[in-house]
XYZ file of C-alpha atoms in Angstrom:
177
model
C 1.241 -34.347 7.675
C 0.137 -31.012 6.238
C 2.792 -28.376 5.593
C 2.637 -25.169 7.655
C 2.374 -21.963 5.673
C 2.827 -18.363 6.829
C 0.767 -17.156 3.857
C -0.689 -18.304 0.580
C 1.493 -16.021 -1.550
C 4.767 -14.257 -0.852
C 5.465 -11.219 -3.038
C 9.038 -9.987 -3.447
C 8.924 -6.298 -4.387
C 6.493 -3.502 -3.580
C 6.550 -1.486 -6.790
C 3.465 -1.215 -8.996
C 3.572 -4.872 -10.124
C 4.025 -6.301 -6.621
C 1.505 -3.949 -5.021
C -1.132 -4.564 -7.702
C -0.688 -8.354 -7.682
C -0.807 -8.550 -3.895
C -3.880 -6.275 -3.645
C -5.693 -8.359 -6.268
C -4.849 -11.621 -4.485
C -5.885 -10.251 -1.083
C -9.194 -9.047 -2.534
C -9.696 -12.602 -3.859
C -9.337 -13.984 -0.323
C -5.697 -15.094 -0.279
C -3.313 -14.322 2.562
C -0.393 -12.330 1.158
C 2.893 -11.101 2.590
C 4.800 -8.509 0.572
C 8.491 -7.834 1.212
C 10.006 -4.583 -0.091
C 13.700 -3.802 0.396
C 13.172 -0.016 0.537
C 10.988 2.313 2.562
C 8.272 4.170 0.648
C 8.020 6.766 -0.691
C 11.245 6.053 -2.517
C 12.798 8.033 -5.348
C 11.849 7.062 -8.878
C 11.633 9.072 -12.083
C 8.077 10.158 -12.989
C 5.783 7.946 -14.973
C 3.531 8.628 -17.910
C 0.740 6.090 -17.531
C -1.109 4.605 -20.485
C -4.905 4.269 -20.494
C -4.652 0.496 -20.075
C -3.640 1.072 -16.435
C -7.271 1.923 -15.678
C -8.299 -1.732 -16.017
C -5.675 -2.793 -13.473
C -6.608 0.019 -11.064
C -10.268 -1.034 -11.245
C -9.402 -4.696 -10.707
C -7.538 -3.943 -7.470
C -10.139 -1.457 -6.212
C -7.901 1.607 -6.540
C -9.607 3.507 -9.385
C -11.443 6.006 -7.154
C -8.389 6.389 -4.935
C -6.322 7.281 -7.994
C -8.881 9.825 -9.237
C -8.827 11.621 -5.868
C -5.043 12.193 -5.938
C -5.123 15.212 -8.228
C -2.420 13.981 -10.595
C -2.345 15.833 -13.952
C -4.763 14.212 -16.394
C -3.451 12.761 -19.626
C -5.535 11.996 -22.717
C -2.838 10.831 -25.122
C 0.862 10.296 -25.616
C 3.492 11.339 -28.127
C 6.094 8.786 -29.138
C 9.222 9.896 -30.995
C 12.478 8.489 -32.251
C 15.544 9.206 -30.132
C 16.920 11.555 -32.793
C 13.590 13.445 -32.975
C 13.149 12.959 -36.739
C 9.763 11.267 -36.451
C 6.983 11.317 -33.903
C 3.479 9.920 -33.533
C 0.631 11.008 -31.287
C -1.669 8.381 -29.750
C -5.070 9.833 -28.843
C -6.476 7.567 -26.138
C -10.008 8.773 -26.952
C -10.029 7.189 -30.388
C -8.054 4.062 -29.547
C -10.153 0.918 -30.106
C -10.969 -1.084 -26.999
C -10.106 1.690 -24.520
C -13.215 2.217 -22.362
C -11.677 5.024 -20.273
C -9.315 7.157 -22.379
C -8.042 9.422 -19.589
C -5.031 8.528 -17.439
C -2.385 10.481 -15.458
C 1.152 11.765 -15.350
C 2.395 10.676 -11.930
C 5.427 11.236 -9.734
C 6.587 7.634 -9.295
C 7.401 8.012 -5.598
C 3.827 9.122 -4.869
C 2.268 6.562 -7.234
C 4.283 3.640 -5.847
C 3.529 4.663 -2.269
C -0.176 5.022 -3.055
C -0.324 1.494 -4.510
C 1.660 -0.032 -1.628
C -0.586 1.622 0.989
C -3.628 0.468 -0.979
C -2.343 -3.127 -0.920
C -2.004 -2.886 2.864
C -5.563 -1.534 3.117
C -6.760 -4.635 1.238
C -5.245 -6.946 3.859
C -1.730 -7.495 2.520
C 0.929 -7.797 5.241
C 3.449 -5.242 3.935
C 7.039 -5.465 5.222
C 9.157 -2.501 4.134
C 12.929 -2.556 4.614
C 12.946 -6.354 4.202
C 14.928 -8.135 1.534
C 14.211 -11.620 0.219
C 17.688 -13.140 0.143
C 16.952 -16.581 -1.243
C 14.164 -19.021 -2.008
C 13.943 -22.783 -2.109
C 11.144 -24.787 -3.653
C 9.647 -28.128 -2.749
C 6.517 -30.030 -3.780
C 4.239 -28.096 -1.416
C 5.516 -24.547 -1.916
C 8.369 -22.149 -1.329
C 10.521 -21.129 1.614
C 12.040 -17.652 1.506
C 14.891 -16.379 3.620
C 14.049 -12.782 4.521
C 16.181 -10.209 6.308
C 15.173 -6.885 7.821
C 17.324 -3.817 7.124
C 20.483 -3.528 9.187
C 19.948 -6.896 10.826
C 22.525 -9.643 10.350
C 20.804 -11.837 12.921
C 17.277 -10.893 11.853
C 17.012 -13.494 9.126
C 13.888 -15.592 9.146
C 12.154 -18.175 7.043
C 8.757 -17.459 5.485
C 6.788 -20.358 4.078
C 4.243 -19.832 1.266
C 2.309 -21.882 -1.245
C 3.524 -19.618 -4.101
C 5.810 -16.671 -4.812
C 5.568 -13.697 -7.144
C 8.875 -12.135 -8.117
C 8.145 -8.434 -8.617
C 11.644 -7.418 -7.580
C 12.282 -5.486 -10.776
C 15.523 -5.338 -12.707
C 17.345 -7.271 -9.992
C 15.126 -10.277 -10.657
C 15.275 -12.483 -7.566
C 14.273 -15.651 -9.428
C 16.151 -14.851 -12.640
C 19.357 -14.545 -10.582
C 18.627 -17.847 -8.875
C 17.860 -19.761 -12.067
């Protein structure tokens, strides 16, 4: 008897890692459900992106979308010690192996929301205000217990072939294991 699955991959967390992974998988033909505990846009401190992000944005089909946002362009980064005694400047234009040296300074709330909406546009079933409470594994896949915000009785089981834990510092799987 074949196991019933709600999706190929369940993604816990809708930040940049979860949104990018789910968009990439959906573009590759997999059915993906993403569960994010918050509602986007959500507050986050700004982000200074490195040029290597361009490869990931291209891979998930979001490079042109990102360019159209009007975020301030960034062509390098300064790194300094906490006490300010020493600093180094990294010029992305002369860095070896960097095909596109320009990146952006982004407000994280806008950046995260942009990536999450992009994942949805690629076919990912995005569920905001849903928390993955627990997961159990068996030989065929994973079963997640998911709860919608403010709903004690709204718990449900979601069955997937695989899971990606992109839940951030809280680490769904690291807490479990």
